[in-house]
Coordinates of C-alpha atoms in Angstrom, one line a residue:
M10 CA -32.7 -44.3 -61.9
A11 CA -29.2 -43.7 -60.3
E12 CA -28.9 -40.3 -62.1
A13 CA -32.3 -39.2 -60.7
V14 CA -31.3 -40.3 -57.1
V15 CA -28.0 -38.4 -57.3
R16 CA -29.7 -35.3 -58.6
E17 CA -32.3 -35.3 -55.8
L18 CA -29.6 -35.9 -53.1
R19 CA -27.4 -33.2 -54.6
A20 CA -30.3 -30.7 -54.5
S21 CA -30.8 -31.5 -50.8
F22 CA -27.2 -31.2 -50.0
T23 CA -26.9 -27.9 -52.0
A24 CA -29.9 -26.6 -50.1
G25 CA -28.0 -27.2 -46.9
R26 CA -30.3 -29.7 -45.3
T27 CA -27.5 -32.0 -44.1
R28 CA -25.2 -29.4 -42.7
P29 CA -26.8 -28.5 -39.3
V30 CA -25.5 -30.5 -36.4
E31 CA -29.1 -30.8 -35.2
W32 CA -30.1 -32.6 -38.5
R33 CA -27.2 -35.0 -38.2
A34 CA -28.0 -35.7 -34.5
A35 CA -31.6 -36.3 -35.4
Q36 CA -30.7 -38.9 -38.0
L37 CA -28.3 -40.7 -35.7
T38 CA -30.8 -40.7 -32.8
A39 CA -33.4 -42.2 -35.2
L40 CA -30.9 -44.9 -36.2
V41 CA -30.4 -45.8 -32.5
R42 CA -34.2 -46.1 -32.2
M43 CA -34.4 -48.2 -35.3
I44 CA -31.7 -50.6 -34.0
E45 CA -33.5 -50.9 -30.7
E46 CA -37.0 -51.3 -32.0
K47 CA -36.1 -53.6 -34.9
E48 CA -33.5 -55.8 -33.3
A49 CA -35.6 -59.0 -33.8
D50 CA -36.1 -58.1 -37.5
I51 CA -32.4 -57.4 -38.0
S52 CA -31.5 -60.7 -36.4
A53 CA -34.1 -62.6 -38.5
A54 CA -32.6 -61.1 -41.7
L55 CA -29.1 -62.2 -40.7
Q56 CA -30.4 -65.6 -39.9
A57 CA -32.1 -65.8 -43.3
D58 CA -29.0 -64.6 -45.1
L59 CA -26.3 -66.6 -43.2
A60 CA -27.9 -68.7 -40.6
K61 CA -26.1 -66.4 -38.2
P62 CA -26.6 -67.3 -34.5
H63 CA -28.5 -64.6 -32.7
M64 CA -25.6 -64.2 -30.2
E65 CA -23.2 -63.5 -33.1
S66 CA -25.7 -61.1 -34.7
Y67 CA -26.1 -59.1 -31.5
L68 CA -22.4 -59.1 -30.5
H69 CA -20.8 -58.5 -33.9
E70 CA -23.4 -56.4 -35.7
I71 CA -26.3 -55.0 -33.7
S72 CA -24.5 -53.9 -30.6
L73 CA -21.5 -52.5 -32.5
A74 CA -23.8 -50.5 -34.8
K75 CA -25.7 -49.0 -31.9
A76 CA -22.4 -48.2 -30.1
S77 CA -21.1 -46.5 -33.2
C78 CA -24.2 -44.3 -33.4
K79 CA -23.9 -43.3 -29.7
F80 CA -20.2 -42.6 -30.0
S81 CA -20.8 -40.3 -32.9
L82 CA -23.6 -38.5 -31.1
K83 CA -21.4 -37.9 -28.1
G84 CA -18.4 -36.7 -30.1
M85 CA -20.0 -35.0 -33.1
K86 CA -20.4 -31.5 -31.6
S87 CA -16.7 -31.2 -30.9
W88 CA -15.7 -32.9 -34.2
T89 CA -17.5 -30.3 -36.3
K90 CA -15.9 -27.3 -34.6
P91 CA -13.1 -25.5 -36.4
E92 CA -9.7 -26.4 -35.0
K93 CA -7.5 -23.4 -34.2
V94 CA -3.9 -23.9 -35.3
P95 CA -0.8 -21.7 -35.0
S96 CA -0.1 -19.0 -37.5
A97 CA 3.3 -18.5 -39.2
I98 CA 5.5 -15.5 -38.7
T99 CA 5.3 -14.8 -42.4
T100 CA 1.5 -14.1 -42.1
F101 CA 1.6 -12.1 -38.8
P102 CA -0.8 -10.9 -37.7
S103 CA -3.3 -13.6 -38.6
T104 CA -5.4 -16.5 -37.3
A105 CA -5.5 -20.0 -38.7
Q106 CA -8.0 -22.8 -38.4
I107 CA -9.0 -26.1 -39.9
V108 CA -12.7 -26.2 -40.8
P109 CA -14.2 -29.6 -41.3
E110 CA -16.8 -29.6 -44.0
P111 CA -18.9 -32.4 -45.6
L112 CA -17.7 -33.8 -48.9
G113 CA -21.2 -33.8 -50.5
V114 CA -23.0 -36.8 -51.9
V115 CA -21.4 -40.1 -51.1
L116 CA -21.9 -43.7 -52.2
I117 CA -21.5 -46.6 -49.8
I118 CA -21.3 -50.1 -51.3
S119 CA -21.6 -52.7 -48.7
A120 CA -20.6 -56.4 -48.2
W121 CA -22.6 -59.5 -47.5
N122 CA -20.7 -61.2 -44.7
Y123 CA -21.7 -58.6 -42.0
P124 CA -24.5 -57.1 -44.1
F125 CA -26.0 -55.0 -41.3
L126 CA -22.9 -53.6 -39.6
L127 CA -20.8 -53.1 -42.7
S128 CA -23.7 -51.1 -44.3
I129 CA -24.8 -48.9 -41.4
D130 CA -21.4 -48.2 -39.9
P131 CA -20.0 -46.1 -42.8
V132 CA -23.5 -44.5 -43.2
I133 CA -23.2 -43.3 -39.6
G134 CA -19.9 -41.7 -40.4
A135 CA -21.2 -40.1 -43.5
I136 CA -24.2 -38.6 -41.7
A137 CA -22.1 -37.4 -38.8
A138 CA -19.9 -35.6 -41.3
G139 CA -23.0 -33.9 -42.9
N140 CA -23.2 -35.7 -46.2
A141 CA -26.1 -36.9 -48.3
V142 CA -25.8 -40.7 -48.7
V143 CA -26.7 -43.5 -51.0
L144 CA -26.4 -47.0 -49.5
K145 CA -26.1 -49.9 -51.9
P146 CA -26.4 -53.1 -49.7
S147 CA -25.1 -56.4 -51.0
E148 CA -27.6 -58.4 -53.1
I149 CA -25.8 -61.6 -51.8
A150 CA -27.5 -60.9 -48.5
P151 CA -31.0 -60.2 -49.9
A152 CA -33.0 -60.3 -46.6
T153 CA -30.8 -57.7 -45.0
S154 CA -30.8 -55.6 -48.2
S155 CA -34.5 -55.7 -48.3
L156 CA -34.7 -54.8 -44.6
F157 CA -32.6 -51.6 -45.2
A158 CA -34.8 -50.6 -48.1
K159 CA -37.9 -50.9 -45.9
L160 CA -36.6 -49.5 -42.6
L161 CA -34.3 -46.6 -43.4
P162 CA -37.0 -44.5 -45.1
E163 CA -39.2 -45.0 -42.0
Y164 CA -36.6 -43.6 -39.7
V165 CA -34.3 -41.2 -41.5
D166 CA -34.7 -38.2 -43.9
N167 CA -35.3 -39.9 -47.2
S168 CA -34.5 -36.7 -49.1
C169 CA -30.9 -37.0 -48.0
I170 CA -30.4 -40.7 -47.2
K171 CA -31.4 -43.4 -49.7
V172 CA -31.1 -47.1 -50.3
V173 CA -30.6 -48.5 -53.8
E174 CA -31.1 -52.3 -54.1
G175 CA -29.9 -54.5 -56.9
G176 CA -27.1 -56.4 -58.4
V177 CA -24.3 -55.8 -61.0
D178 CA -26.4 -53.6 -63.3
E179 CA -27.6 -51.3 -60.6
T180 CA -24.1 -51.1 -59.0
T181 CA -22.6 -50.3 -62.5
D182 CA -25.2 -47.6 -63.0
L183 CA -24.4 -46.1 -59.6
L184 CA -20.7 -46.1 -60.3
E185 CA -21.2 -44.2 -63.6
Q186 CA -22.5 -41.2 -61.6
K187 CA -20.3 -38.4 -60.1
W188 CA -19.9 -38.8 -56.4
D189 CA -17.9 -36.8 -53.8
K190 CA -16.6 -40.1 -52.3
I191 CA -17.1 -43.8 -52.8
F192 CA -16.8 -46.2 -49.8
Y193 CA -16.6 -49.8 -50.8
T194 CA -16.3 -52.9 -48.6
G195 CA -15.5 -56.2 -50.4
N196 CA -12.8 -57.9 -52.4
G197 CA -9.9 -56.6 -54.4
T198 CA -11.3 -57.6 -57.7
I199 CA -14.4 -55.4 -57.3
G200 CA -12.2 -52.8 -55.5
R201 CA -10.3 -52.3 -58.7
I202 CA -13.5 -51.9 -60.7
V203 CA -14.7 -49.3 -58.2
M204 CA -11.4 -47.4 -58.3
T205 CA -11.4 -47.4 -62.1
A206 CA -14.9 -46.0 -62.2
A207 CA -14.0 -43.4 -59.6
A208 CA -11.0 -42.3 -61.6
K209 CA -13.2 -41.0 -64.4
H210 CA -14.5 -38.3 -62.1
L211 CA -11.4 -38.0 -59.9
T212 CA -13.6 -39.2 -57.0
P213 CA -11.8 -40.2 -53.8
V214 CA -12.3 -43.7 -52.6
A215 CA -12.1 -45.7 -49.4
L216 CA -11.6 -49.4 -50.0
E217 CA -12.1 -51.9 -47.2
L218 CA -10.8 -55.1 -48.6
G219 CA -9.3 -58.2 -47.0
G220 CA -6.4 -60.6 -47.4
K221 CA -4.8 -63.5 -45.7
C222 CA -4.7 -62.6 -42.0
P223 CA -1.9 -64.5 -40.3
V224 CA -1.8 -65.8 -36.7
I225 CA 1.6 -66.5 -35.1
V226 CA 1.4 -68.9 -32.2
D227 CA 4.5 -69.1 -30.0
S228 CA 5.1 -72.2 -27.8
D229 CA 5.2 -70.1 -24.5
V230 CA 1.5 -69.2 -24.6
D231 CA -1.4 -70.2 -22.3
L232 CA -2.4 -72.7 -25.0
H233 CA -6.0 -73.3 -23.9
V234 CA -6.8 -69.6 -23.7
A235 CA -5.0 -68.9 -27.0
V236 CA -6.8 -71.7 -28.9
K237 CA -10.3 -70.6 -27.6
R238 CA -9.6 -67.1 -28.8
I239 CA -8.4 -68.3 -32.2
A240 CA -11.4 -70.6 -32.6
V241 CA -14.0 -68.0 -31.8
G242 CA -12.2 -65.5 -34.0
K243 CA -12.3 -68.0 -36.9
W244 CA -15.4 -70.1 -36.7
G245 CA -17.3 -67.8 -34.2
C246 CA -17.0 -65.0 -36.7
N247 CA -19.4 -66.1 -39.4
N248 CA -17.7 -69.5 -39.8
G249 CA -14.6 -67.8 -41.2
Q250 CA -16.4 -65.5 -43.6
A251 CA -14.9 -62.4 -42.1
C252 CA -12.2 -60.1 -43.5
I253 CA -10.3 -60.1 -40.2
A254 CA -10.8 -63.8 -39.4
P255 CA -7.5 -65.8 -39.1
D256 CA -6.6 -67.1 -42.5
Y257 CA -3.7 -69.3 -41.5
I258 CA -1.6 -70.1 -38.4
I259 CA 2.2 -70.1 -38.2
T260 CA 4.0 -72.0 -35.5
T261 CA 7.1 -74.1 -35.1
K262 CA 7.3 -77.7 -36.3
S263 CA 8.0 -79.0 -32.8
F264 CA 4.9 -77.2 -31.3
A265 CA 2.4 -77.9 -34.1
P266 CA 1.2 -81.3 -32.8
E267 CA 0.3 -79.9 -29.4
L268 CA -1.4 -76.9 -31.1
V269 CA -3.4 -79.2 -33.4
D270 CA -4.6 -81.4 -30.5
S271 CA -5.7 -78.4 -28.5
L272 CA -7.6 -76.9 -31.5
K273 CA -9.4 -80.3 -32.0
R274 CA -10.5 -80.4 -28.4
V275 CA -11.8 -76.8 -28.5
I276 CA -13.7 -77.2 -31.8
K277 CA -15.4 -80.3 -30.5
R278 CA -16.3 -78.5 -27.3
F279 CA -17.7 -75.5 -29.2
Y280 CA -19.6 -77.2 -32.0
G281 CA -20.1 -80.8 -30.9
E282 CA -19.2 -84.2 -32.5
D283 CA -21.2 -83.1 -35.6
P284 CA -20.5 -79.4 -36.3
L285 CA -22.8 -79.5 -39.3
Q286 CA -25.8 -79.8 -36.9
S287 CA -24.6 -77.0 -34.6
A288 CA -26.9 -74.0 -34.4
D289 CA -23.9 -71.9 -33.4
L290 CA -22.1 -72.3 -36.7
S291 CA -23.1 -70.0 -39.6
R292 CA -23.7 -71.5 -43.0
I293 CA -21.8 -70.5 -46.2
V294 CA -23.6 -67.6 -47.8
N295 CA -24.7 -69.3 -51.1
S296 CA -24.0 -72.2 -53.4
K297 CA -21.4 -70.3 -55.4
H298 CA -19.3 -69.7 -52.4
F299 CA -19.9 -73.2 -51.1
N300 CA -18.5 -74.6 -54.4
R301 CA -15.6 -72.2 -54.3
L302 CA -14.6 -73.4 -50.9
T303 CA -15.1 -77.1 -51.5
S304 CA -13.0 -76.8 -54.7
L305 CA -10.1 -75.5 -52.6
V306 CA -9.7 -78.9 -50.9
E307 CA -10.4 -81.2 -53.9
D308 CA -6.8 -81.2 -54.9
K309 CA -5.3 -84.4 -53.4
K310 CA -2.2 -82.4 -52.3
V311 CA -4.5 -80.3 -50.1
A312 CA -7.0 -83.0 -49.1
D313 CA -4.2 -85.2 -47.8
K314 CA -3.2 -82.4 -45.4
I315 CA -6.6 -82.3 -43.6
V316 CA -6.0 -83.3 -39.9
Y317 CA -9.4 -82.5 -38.6
G318 CA -12.9 -81.7 -39.9
G319 CA -13.7 -81.3 -43.6
Q320 CA -17.3 -82.5 -43.5
T321 CA -19.7 -80.7 -45.8
D322 CA -23.5 -80.6 -46.3
E323 CA -24.4 -79.0 -49.6
K324 CA -28.1 -78.9 -48.8
Q325 CA -27.5 -76.9 -45.6
L326 CA -24.6 -75.0 -47.3
K327 CA -22.5 -75.9 -44.2
I328 CA -18.8 -76.8 -44.0
A329 CA -17.3 -78.0 -40.7
P330 CA -14.3 -76.3 -39.0
T331 CA -11.3 -77.8 -40.8
L332 CA -7.7 -77.9 -39.8
L333 CA -4.9 -78.6 -42.3
L334 CA -1.2 -79.0 -41.7
D335 CA 1.6 -77.9 -44.0
V336 CA -0.4 -77.4 -47.2
P337 CA 1.8 -76.8 -50.2
L338 CA 2.3 -73.1 -50.5
D339 CA 1.6 -72.9 -54.2
T340 CA -2.0 -74.2 -53.9
A341 CA -5.1 -72.0 -54.2
L342 CA -5.8 -72.5 -50.5
M343 CA -2.5 -70.8 -49.6
T344 CA -2.3 -68.1 -52.3
G345 CA -5.7 -66.6 -52.1
E346 CA -7.9 -65.4 -49.2
I347 CA -9.9 -68.4 -47.9
F348 CA -12.9 -66.6 -46.5
G349 CA -14.3 -69.7 -45.0
P350 CA -13.9 -72.4 -42.3
Y351 CA -10.5 -73.9 -43.4
L352 CA -7.6 -73.1 -41.1
P353 CA -4.2 -74.2 -42.5
I354 CA -1.2 -74.4 -40.2
V355 CA 2.2 -73.5 -41.6
T356 CA 5.2 -74.7 -39.7
V357 CA 8.7 -73.0 -39.4
E358 CA 11.9 -74.0 -37.7
K359 CA 12.1 -71.0 -35.4
I360 CA 9.1 -68.7 -34.4
E361 CA 11.1 -65.7 -35.5
D362 CA 11.0 -67.0 -39.1
S363 CA 7.2 -66.4 -39.1
I364 CA 7.7 -62.6 -39.6
D365 CA 9.7 -63.1 -42.7
F366 CA 7.0 -65.5 -44.0
I367 CA 4.3 -62.9 -43.4
N368 CA 6.4 -60.2 -45.1
S369 CA 6.9 -62.4 -48.2
K370 CA 3.1 -62.0 -48.8
T371 CA 0.9 -59.0 -49.5
K372 CA 0.1 -56.8 -46.5
P373 CA -2.9 -58.3 -44.5
L374 CA -5.9 -56.4 -43.1
A375 CA -5.1 -57.9 -39.7
A376 CA -2.2 -59.7 -38.2
Y377 CA -2.2 -61.6 -34.9
L378 CA 0.4 -62.8 -32.5
F379 CA 0.1 -65.1 -29.4
T380 CA 3.2 -64.9 -27.2
K381 CA 4.7 -64.0 -23.8
N382 CA 8.0 -63.0 -25.4
K383 CA 8.3 -59.2 -25.3
K384 CA 11.1 -59.2 -27.8
L385 CA 9.1 -61.2 -30.3
Q386 CA 6.1 -58.9 -29.7
D387 CA 8.2 -55.7 -30.3
N388 CA 9.6 -57.3 -33.5
F389 CA 6.1 -58.2 -34.7
V390 CA 4.7 -54.7 -34.0
T391 CA 7.6 -52.9 -35.6
N392 CA 8.3 -55.1 -38.6
V393 CA 5.0 -56.6 -39.8
P394 CA 3.0 -54.1 -42.0
A395 CA -0.8 -54.7 -41.6
G396 CA -4.0 -52.7 -41.5
G397 CA -4.2 -53.5 -37.8
M398 CA -2.8 -56.0 -35.3
L399 CA -3.7 -57.6 -32.1
V400 CA -1.5 -59.4 -29.6
N401 CA -2.9 -62.4 -27.7
D402 CA -6.4 -62.2 -29.1
V403 CA -8.3 -62.1 -32.4
A404 CA -10.6 -59.5 -34.0
L405 CA -11.3 -57.4 -30.9
H406 CA -9.3 -54.4 -32.1
L407 CA -12.2 -53.4 -34.3
T408 CA -14.4 -52.9 -31.3
N409 CA -12.3 -50.0 -30.0
P410 CA -13.7 -46.8 -31.6
H411 CA -10.5 -44.9 -30.8
L412 CA -8.5 -47.1 -33.2
P413 CA -8.8 -46.7 -37.0
F414 CA -10.0 -49.7 -38.9
G415 CA -8.7 -50.2 -42.5
G416 CA -6.2 -51.9 -44.7
V417 CA -2.9 -51.1 -46.3
G418 CA -1.7 -52.0 -49.7
E419 CA -3.9 -54.7 -51.3
S420 CA -5.9 -55.0 -48.1
G421 CA -7.4 -51.6 -48.7
M422 CA -7.0 -47.8 -48.3
G423 CA -8.6 -45.4 -46.0
S424 CA -9.9 -46.1 -42.5
Y425 CA -13.1 -45.6 -40.4
H426 CA -14.7 -46.3 -37.0
G427 CA -15.4 -43.7 -34.4
K428 CA -14.0 -40.2 -35.3
F429 CA -12.1 -41.9 -38.1
S430 CA -15.5 -42.5 -39.8
F431 CA -16.3 -38.8 -39.5
D432 CA -12.9 -37.9 -40.9
C433 CA -13.3 -40.4 -43.8
F434 CA -16.3 -38.3 -45.1
T435 CA -14.9 -34.9 -44.2
H436 CA -12.7 -32.4 -46.0
K437 CA -10.4 -30.5 -43.7
K438 CA -10.5 -27.0 -45.1
A439 CA -7.5 -24.7 -44.4
V440 CA -8.6 -21.2 -43.4
L441 CA -6.3 -18.2 -42.8
I442 CA -7.8 -14.9 -41.7
R443 CA -5.9 -11.6 -41.9
G444 CA -6.9 -8.0 -41.3
F445 CA -5.5 -5.0 -43.2
G446 CA -2.7 -4.3 -40.8
G447 CA 0.8 -5.7 -40.7
E448 CA 1.5 -4.6 -44.3
A449 CA 5.0 -5.7 -45.3
T450 CA 6.2 -3.7 -48.4
A451 CA 9.0 -6.1 -48.9
R452 CA 6.7 -8.7 -50.4
Y453 CA 5.8 -6.4 -53.3
P454 CA 7.7 -5.7 -56.6
P455 CA 10.0 -4.2 -57.5
Y456 CA 12.3 -6.8 -55.8
T457 CA 15.4 -5.1 -54.4
Q458 CA 18.3 -6.6 -52.5
E459 CA 17.1 -4.8 -49.4
K460 CA 13.6 -6.4 -49.7
Q461 CA 15.1 -9.8 -50.4
K462 CA 17.2 -9.5 -47.2
I463 CA 14.1 -8.7 -45.2
L464 CA 12.0 -11.5 -46.8
R465 CA 14.7 -14.1 -46.3
G466 CA 14.9 -13.0 -42.6
L467 CA 11.1 -13.4 -42.3
I468 CA 11.1 -16.9 -43.8
N469 CA 14.0 -17.9 -41.5
G470 CA 12.1 -16.6 -38.4
S471 CA 14.1 -13.5 -37.7
F472 CA 12.5 -11.2 -35.2
I473 CA 14.4 -8.2 -36.4
A474 CA 13.2 -8.8 -40.0
L475 CA 9.6 -9.0 -38.6
I476 CA 10.0 -5.6 -36.9
L477 CA 11.5 -4.1 -40.0
A478 CA 8.7 -5.5 -42.2
L479 CA 6.0 -4.3 -39.8
L480 CA 7.6 -0.8 -39.7
G481 CA 7.3 -0.7 -43.5
F482 CA 11.0 -1.1 -44.4
P483 CA 12.1 -0.6 -47.0
R484 CA 10.0 2.6 -47.3
E485 CA 7.5 2.4 -50.1
K486 CA 7.4 5.3 -52.7
R487 CA 3.9 6.5 -53.3

């Protein structure tokens, strides 16, 4: 099946269907219409897959997807134009330009935690760049996957944009095909499988992965504001099932009790005395992930460090917001990405020590700092390697379409959002155009000392050498 899908899409791409800007604009306009007309269906699918509150579905997925379409529609005409660049003296006279061209037929494999946005956003970039696209939604979010399979053919050109549903077998089949780019969102384990498959065809990849995103909290902050922002960035983002959600906090030993008390108050205010009954808290996606998360705190060394929360309801697949203080660093909770509602707090003697702590780990997808200290802020921005970072808030950097979103090291490679999505699926073709004038005989054999002198002068930017070359020195024997 996958082979037939790729064959059909490659025929459409080769025929030039996806190249006209008008075609691209028509597809993106149709996607805007789909999002507007089917908002209730999209929200219902997200509720079915994750018990995601409608407010979260709209703010974090539906509105961002619509904004992404509109941003691409607005900028696409200028993005697709050749970019004139200076010519070198060695090619005078000539004109040089960079021509953006679509890569071809691309595969997008999406994730389950933001199953609508993380599927449609890269598709928007691929369409804007003029590619034919296969979207493989995550089978772990079956309602949203099914919705894509139903809706996309109704709104976009099905000869160039297709949805393939399924699990491991279907994904494996897709990965065996030759693509012009593979875009994968998910975890590092599958990312390595994707990269291995891509290597067989020398296919370029973009990997949007994750990691343990740290939050440094200084003692000089407006604590109430800081804690609200951390809480909504952790539990208000899919109950911690987000690649950019805070994975752990670092603060000083002396400030930790005050920070914990403030977090307790805010969690209680946001989700009530019994968070498991809150309609504003997403559930864990499935039993497998529920069991994975609960196993992280079964170890007595970890369970004893819970200072708030920890309640679970296996029937509802819900886990309450949970705070832990000074969990042993060699436990599974502290060595792997949590991707759930647990928020450990690591304490250090001095806040400056937090940067060394972060840098002793793999590079995170996002890093956060809450402080009023400009020196600490500058140190953080300069010395913490991360996919992206945000000072005095959480997660909001991904809403700015002028900023690239992507990882570094084990948190991923490649970036997208806004024009970066267009660039992700585009080849920048170098084009140099010359006429038949400006013939420099010095470039042709036989290579004499006189010719070498002129050529060296040209390479070093000598105006005299240029004049001599243009005048045809040394004279060519005919």
